[in-house]
Coordinates of C-alpha atoms in Angstrom, one line a residue:
M1151 CA 20.0 24.7 -28.7
N1152 CA 22.9 22.3 -29.0
S1153 CA 22.2 21.1 -25.5
L1154 CA 18.6 20.3 -26.5
H1155 CA 19.7 18.4 -29.6
Q1156 CA 22.2 16.4 -27.7
V1157 CA 19.6 15.5 -25.1
E1158 CA 17.3 14.2 -27.9
E1159 CA 20.1 12.1 -29.4
D1160 CA 20.9 10.7 -26.0
R1161 CA 17.3 9.9 -25.4
Q1162 CA 17.0 7.9 -28.7
K1163 CA 20.2 6.0 -27.9
S1164 CA 19.0 5.1 -24.4
R1165 CA 15.7 3.8 -25.9
A1166 CA 17.6 1.5 -28.2
T1167 CA 19.9 0.3 -25.4
F1168 CA 16.9 -0.2 -23.1
A1169 CA 15.1 -2.4 -25.7
W1170 CA 18.3 -4.5 -26.2
R1171 CA 18.8 -5.0 -22.5
F1172 CA 15.2 -6.0 -21.9
R1173 CA 15.2 -8.5 -24.8
R1174 CA 18.4 -10.1 -23.3
N1175 CA 16.7 -10.7 -20.0
K1176 CA 14.9 -14.1 -20.3
L1177 CA 13.0 -13.7 -17.1
A1178 CA 11.7 -10.3 -18.2
I1179 CA 10.6 -11.8 -21.5
G1180 CA 8.9 -14.6 -19.6
G1181 CA 7.2 -12.2 -17.3
L1182 CA 6.0 -10.1 -20.3
T1183 CA 4.6 -13.3 -21.9
V1184 CA 2.7 -14.2 -18.7
V1185 CA 1.4 -10.6 -18.4
S1186 CA 0.3 -10.7 -22.1
I1187 CA -1.6 -14.0 -21.5
C1188 CA -3.3 -12.6 -18.4
L1189 CA -4.4 -9.5 -20.3
F1190 CA -5.7 -11.8 -23.1
I1191 CA -7.7 -13.8 -20.6
A1192 CA -9.1 -10.6 -19.1
A1193 CA -10.1 -9.3 -22.5
F1194 CA -11.7 -12.5 -23.8
A1195 CA -13.0 -14.2 -20.7
N1196 CA -16.5 -14.2 -22.2
F1197 CA -15.3 -16.4 -25.1
L1198 CA -12.8 -18.6 -23.1
A1199 CA -15.0 -19.5 -20.2
P1200 CA -17.1 -22.7 -20.7
T1201 CA -20.0 -21.1 -18.8
G1202 CA -21.0 -17.8 -17.3
Y1203 CA -19.6 -16.9 -13.9
D1204 CA -23.0 -17.0 -12.2
V1205 CA -24.3 -20.3 -13.7
G1206 CA -24.7 -22.8 -10.9
D1207 CA -26.0 -26.3 -10.4
L1208 CA -26.5 -27.4 -6.8
I1209 CA -26.6 -31.0 -7.7
N1210 CA -22.9 -30.8 -8.9
S1211 CA -21.7 -28.5 -6.1
R1212 CA -18.1 -28.9 -4.7
Q1213 CA -17.1 -31.4 -7.4
N1214 CA -13.4 -32.2 -7.7
P1215 CA -11.7 -31.5 -11.0
S1216 CA -13.0 -33.7 -13.8
W1217 CA -13.3 -33.7 -17.6
A1218 CA -16.6 -31.8 -17.3
H1219 CA -15.2 -29.3 -14.9
P1220 CA -11.3 -29.1 -15.2
F1221 CA -11.0 -27.0 -12.1
G1222 CA -14.0 -28.5 -10.2
T1223 CA -17.0 -26.6 -9.0
D1224 CA -17.7 -24.3 -6.0
A1225 CA -20.3 -24.5 -3.2
V1226 CA -23.2 -23.7 -5.5
G1227 CA -22.1 -25.8 -8.5
R1228 CA -20.5 -23.0 -10.6
D1229 CA -17.7 -24.0 -12.9
Y1230 CA -14.5 -23.0 -11.2
L1231 CA -12.5 -22.6 -14.4
S1232 CA -15.1 -20.1 -15.6
R1233 CA -15.0 -18.3 -12.3
I1234 CA -11.2 -18.0 -12.3
L1235 CA -11.2 -16.7 -15.9
Y1236 CA -13.7 -14.0 -15.0
A1237 CA -11.9 -13.4 -11.7
T1238 CA -8.7 -12.7 -13.6
R1239 CA -10.6 -10.1 -15.6
T1240 CA -11.9 -8.6 -12.4
S1241 CA -8.5 -8.4 -10.8
I1242 CA -6.9 -6.9 -13.9
L1243 CA -9.6 -4.3 -14.1
V1244 CA -9.3 -3.4 -10.5
A1245 CA -5.5 -3.2 -10.7
G1246 CA -5.7 -1.0 -13.9
G1247 CA -8.4 1.3 -12.4
V1248 CA -6.5 1.7 -9.2
S1249 CA -3.3 2.4 -11.0
A1250 CA -5.0 5.0 -13.2
I1251 CA -6.2 6.9 -10.1
T1252 CA -3.0 6.7 -8.1
F1253 CA -0.8 7.7 -11.0
T1254 CA -3.1 10.6 -12.0
V1255 CA -3.2 12.0 -8.4
G1256 CA 0.5 11.1 -7.7
I1257 CA 1.9 12.6 -11.0
T1258 CA -0.2 15.7 -10.6
L1259 CA 0.8 16.5 -7.0
G1260 CA 4.4 15.4 -7.6
T1261 CA 4.7 17.6 -10.7
L1262 CA 3.2 20.6 -8.9
G1263 CA 5.5 20.3 -5.9
G1264 CA 8.7 19.2 -7.7
Y1265 CA 8.6 21.7 -10.5
L1266 CA 6.9 24.8 -9.0
G1267 CA 8.7 24.5 -5.6
G1268 CA 8.2 27.1 -2.9
W1269 CA 5.0 27.2 -1.0
V1270 CA 3.3 24.8 -3.5
D1271 CA 6.0 22.2 -2.7
Q1272 CA 5.5 22.8 1.1
I1273 CA 1.8 22.1 0.8
V1274 CA 2.5 18.9 -1.2
V1275 CA 5.0 17.7 1.3
R1276 CA 2.5 18.3 4.2
I1277 CA -0.1 16.3 2.3
I1278 CA 2.3 13.4 1.8
E1279 CA 3.2 13.4 5.5
I1280 CA -0.4 13.4 6.6
A1281 CA -1.3 10.6 4.1
T1282 CA 1.7 8.5 5.1
G1283 CA 0.6 8.5 8.7
I1284 CA -2.8 7.0 7.9
P1285 CA -2.7 3.2 7.1
T1286 CA -3.7 2.6 3.5
L1287 CA -5.9 -0.5 4.3
L1288 CA -7.7 1.5 7.0
V1289 CA -8.6 4.2 4.6
A1290 CA -9.8 1.6 2.0
M1291 CA -11.9 -0.1 4.7
F1292 CA -13.5 3.2 5.7
I1293 CA -14.3 4.1 2.1
M1294 CA -15.7 0.6 1.3
G1295 CA -17.8 0.7 4.4
F1296 CA -19.3 4.1 3.4
L1297 CA -19.8 3.4 -0.4
G1298 CA -20.7 -0.3 -0.3
H1299 CA -19.3 -3.5 -1.8
D1300 CA -18.9 -2.9 -5.6
M1301 CA -16.0 -3.3 -8.0
H1302 CA -16.1 0.5 -8.8
N1303 CA -16.0 1.3 -5.1
V1304 CA -13.0 -1.1 -4.6
I1305 CA -11.2 0.8 -7.3
I1306 CA -12.1 4.2 -5.7
A1307 CA -11.1 3.0 -2.2
L1308 CA -7.7 1.6 -3.2
G1309 CA -7.0 4.4 -5.6
M1310 CA -7.7 7.2 -3.2
S1311 CA -5.6 5.6 -0.5
G1312 CA -2.5 4.5 -2.5
W1313 CA -1.1 7.5 -4.4
V1314 CA 1.7 8.5 -1.9
V1315 CA 4.5 6.5 -3.6
E1316 CA 3.8 7.9 -7.0
T1317 CA 3.7 11.5 -5.6
R1318 CA 7.1 11.0 -3.8
I1319 CA 8.8 9.5 -6.9
T1320 CA 7.4 12.1 -9.3
R1321 CA 8.3 15.0 -7.0
G1322 CA 11.8 13.7 -6.5
Q1323 CA 12.4 13.3 -10.2
F1324 CA 11.2 16.8 -11.0
L1325 CA 13.4 18.2 -8.3
A1326 CA 16.4 16.4 -9.8
F1327 CA 15.7 17.3 -13.4
R1328 CA 14.5 20.9 -13.1
E1329 CA 18.1 22.1 -12.5
R1330 CA 19.6 20.1 -15.4
E1331 CA 21.3 22.0 -18.2
F1332 CA 18.8 21.0 -20.9
V1333 CA 15.8 22.2 -18.8
I1334 CA 17.6 25.6 -18.1
A1335 CA 18.3 25.9 -21.8
A1336 CA 14.7 25.3 -22.7
Q1337 CA 13.6 27.9 -20.3
A1338 CA 16.2 30.3 -21.6
I1339 CA 14.8 30.2 -25.2
G1340 CA 11.3 31.0 -23.9
A1341 CA 9.7 27.5 -23.5
S1342 CA 6.6 27.7 -21.3
R1343 CA 6.4 25.8 -18.0
L1344 CA 3.9 23.4 -19.5
R1345 CA 6.2 22.6 -22.4
V1346 CA 9.2 22.1 -20.2
C1347 CA 7.3 19.7 -18.0
L1348 CA 5.7 17.7 -20.8
R1349 CA 8.5 17.8 -23.4
H1350 CA 11.7 17.9 -21.5
I1351 CA 11.2 16.5 -18.0
F1352 CA 8.3 14.1 -18.0
P1353 CA 9.7 11.8 -20.9
N1354 CA 12.8 11.2 -18.6
I1355 CA 10.7 9.9 -15.7
I1356 CA 8.3 7.7 -17.7
P1357 CA 10.6 4.6 -17.6
I1358 CA 10.8 4.9 -13.8
L1359 CA 7.0 5.2 -13.5
A1360 CA 6.7 2.2 -15.8
V1361 CA 8.8 0.1 -13.4
L1362 CA 6.6 1.4 -10.5
L1363 CA 3.5 0.4 -12.4
A1364 CA 4.8 -3.1 -13.0
F1365 CA 5.4 -3.6 -9.3
Q1366 CA 2.2 -1.9 -8.2
I1367 CA -0.3 -4.1 -10.0
P1368 CA 0.5 -7.2 -8.0
A1369 CA 0.3 -5.1 -4.8
V1370 CA -3.2 -3.9 -5.8
I1371 CA -4.3 -7.5 -6.4
F1372 CA -3.1 -8.5 -3.0
A1373 CA -4.8 -5.4 -1.5
E1374 CA -8.1 -6.4 -3.1
A1375 CA -7.6 -9.9 -1.8
G1376 CA -7.1 -8.4 1.7
L1377 CA -10.4 -6.5 1.5
S1378 CA -12.1 -9.7 0.4
F1379 CA -10.6 -11.6 3.4
L1380 CA -12.1 -8.9 5.7
G1381 CA -15.5 -9.2 4.0
L1382 CA -15.2 -5.8 2.3
G1383 CA -14.5 -6.9 -1.2
I1384 CA -16.7 -7.3 -4.3
D1385 CA -20.1 -8.7 -3.7
E1386 CA -21.4 -11.9 -5.3
P1387 CA -21.9 -13.1 -7.9
V1388 CA -19.0 -11.1 -9.5
P1389 CA -15.9 -13.2 -8.9
S1390 CA -12.5 -12.0 -7.8
L1391 CA -9.4 -14.1 -7.1
G1392 CA -9.0 -12.8 -3.5
K1393 CA -12.7 -13.5 -2.7
M1394 CA -12.4 -17.0 -4.1
V1395 CA -9.4 -17.7 -1.9
S1396 CA -11.3 -16.2 1.1
T1397 CA -14.5 -18.2 0.6
S1398 CA -12.5 -21.4 0.1
L1399 CA -11.1 -21.4 3.7
G1400 CA -14.0 -23.2 5.1
Y1401 CA -13.7 -26.1 2.6
V1402 CA -10.0 -26.2 1.7
R1403 CA -9.1 -29.3 3.8
V1404 CA -11.7 -31.4 1.9
Y1405 CA -12.2 -29.5 -1.4
W1406 CA -8.6 -28.6 -2.0
H1407 CA -9.2 -27.2 -5.5
M1408 CA -11.3 -24.3 -4.2
G1409 CA -8.2 -22.7 -2.6
L1410 CA -5.5 -24.0 -4.9
F1411 CA -6.4 -22.7 -8.3
P1412 CA -7.3 -19.1 -7.4
S1413 CA -4.1 -18.9 -5.3
L1414 CA -2.0 -20.2 -8.2
M1415 CA -3.6 -17.6 -10.5
I1416 CA -2.7 -14.8 -8.1
A1417 CA 0.9 -16.2 -7.9
I1418 CA 1.2 -16.4 -11.7
I1419 CA 0.0 -12.8 -12.2
T1420 CA 2.3 -11.6 -9.4
M1421 CA 5.2 -13.5 -10.9
G1422 CA 4.6 -12.2 -14.4
F1423 CA 4.4 -8.5 -13.3
T1424 CA 7.4 -8.9 -10.9
F1425 CA 9.7 -10.5 -13.5
M1426 CA 8.7 -7.8 -16.0
G1427 CA 9.3 -5.1 -13.5
D1428 CA 12.7 -6.5 -12.6
G1429 CA 13.5 -6.6 -16.3
L1430 CA 12.4 -3.0 -16.8
R1431 CA 14.4 -1.9 -13.7
D1432 CA 17.6 -3.7 -14.9
A1433 CA 17.2 -2.4 -18.4
L1434 CA 17.1 1.1 -17.2
D1435 CA 20.1 0.7 -14.9
P1436 CA 23.2 1.8 -16.8
T1437 CA 25.4 -0.2 -14.5
M1438 CA 23.8 -3.5 -15.5
N1439 CA 25.9 -5.6 -17.9
R1440 CA 23.8 -8.0 -20.1
E1441 CA 26.6 -8.9 -22.5
S1442 CA 27.6 -12.0 -20.5

């Protein structure tokens, strides 16, 4: 019992230390600010956009940035600022949906293999080995070709092909924690397997998974952009940042704004989540010294 109480006290102290270290990291705070702004744009794109994302005017097609259209217009006269705001929402939704699938599958398989061990762990390891040998983008392309070009299908395609890292990390953490004293003490006093997993092991790996999530979201956005480059992304008229960059390639030398602004938005989102992820990782590292 004393071991369990000590673990709870240590956990509370580590949370306070983590918050202090994170606040001291200016780049992490900057990244968090950028991420918050992107989430705000995604949530309120309807109100922020000057027009709808599918409202076009062929007379004003491919216009350079102006007071009427700050980011210019695209090939069919749609306001590019509006398109980018809605595309940011699309990219955030895709990244969130994919992360939900990959973390659900990865945490479930990793927990089963890491905590139960034995033949269950052997099956999980074999599944990981098989999945690792198949290129993620190839699996996503196959699923998209079978299901069709739709935002929900993009989420399914990338989600069902990208859970390996989450499984490996969760499994490794459970293998490390299941032999710790506080876990053995919880089992000795009669705690069920489910309680041990949820109450004593899983809270210790949540910070690591949070860092993984922060780094995964930009990777998902790039993966969706890659599918768009291959013509397997989200169909029109729904905008996505990757598709906007892809469709601008034929005009970029003359209509520079069509490739620049969506590329900048992808870079900003990536920078925000990367800085935030770096801050989370550094704050969780006990060897980091933020006092200087």
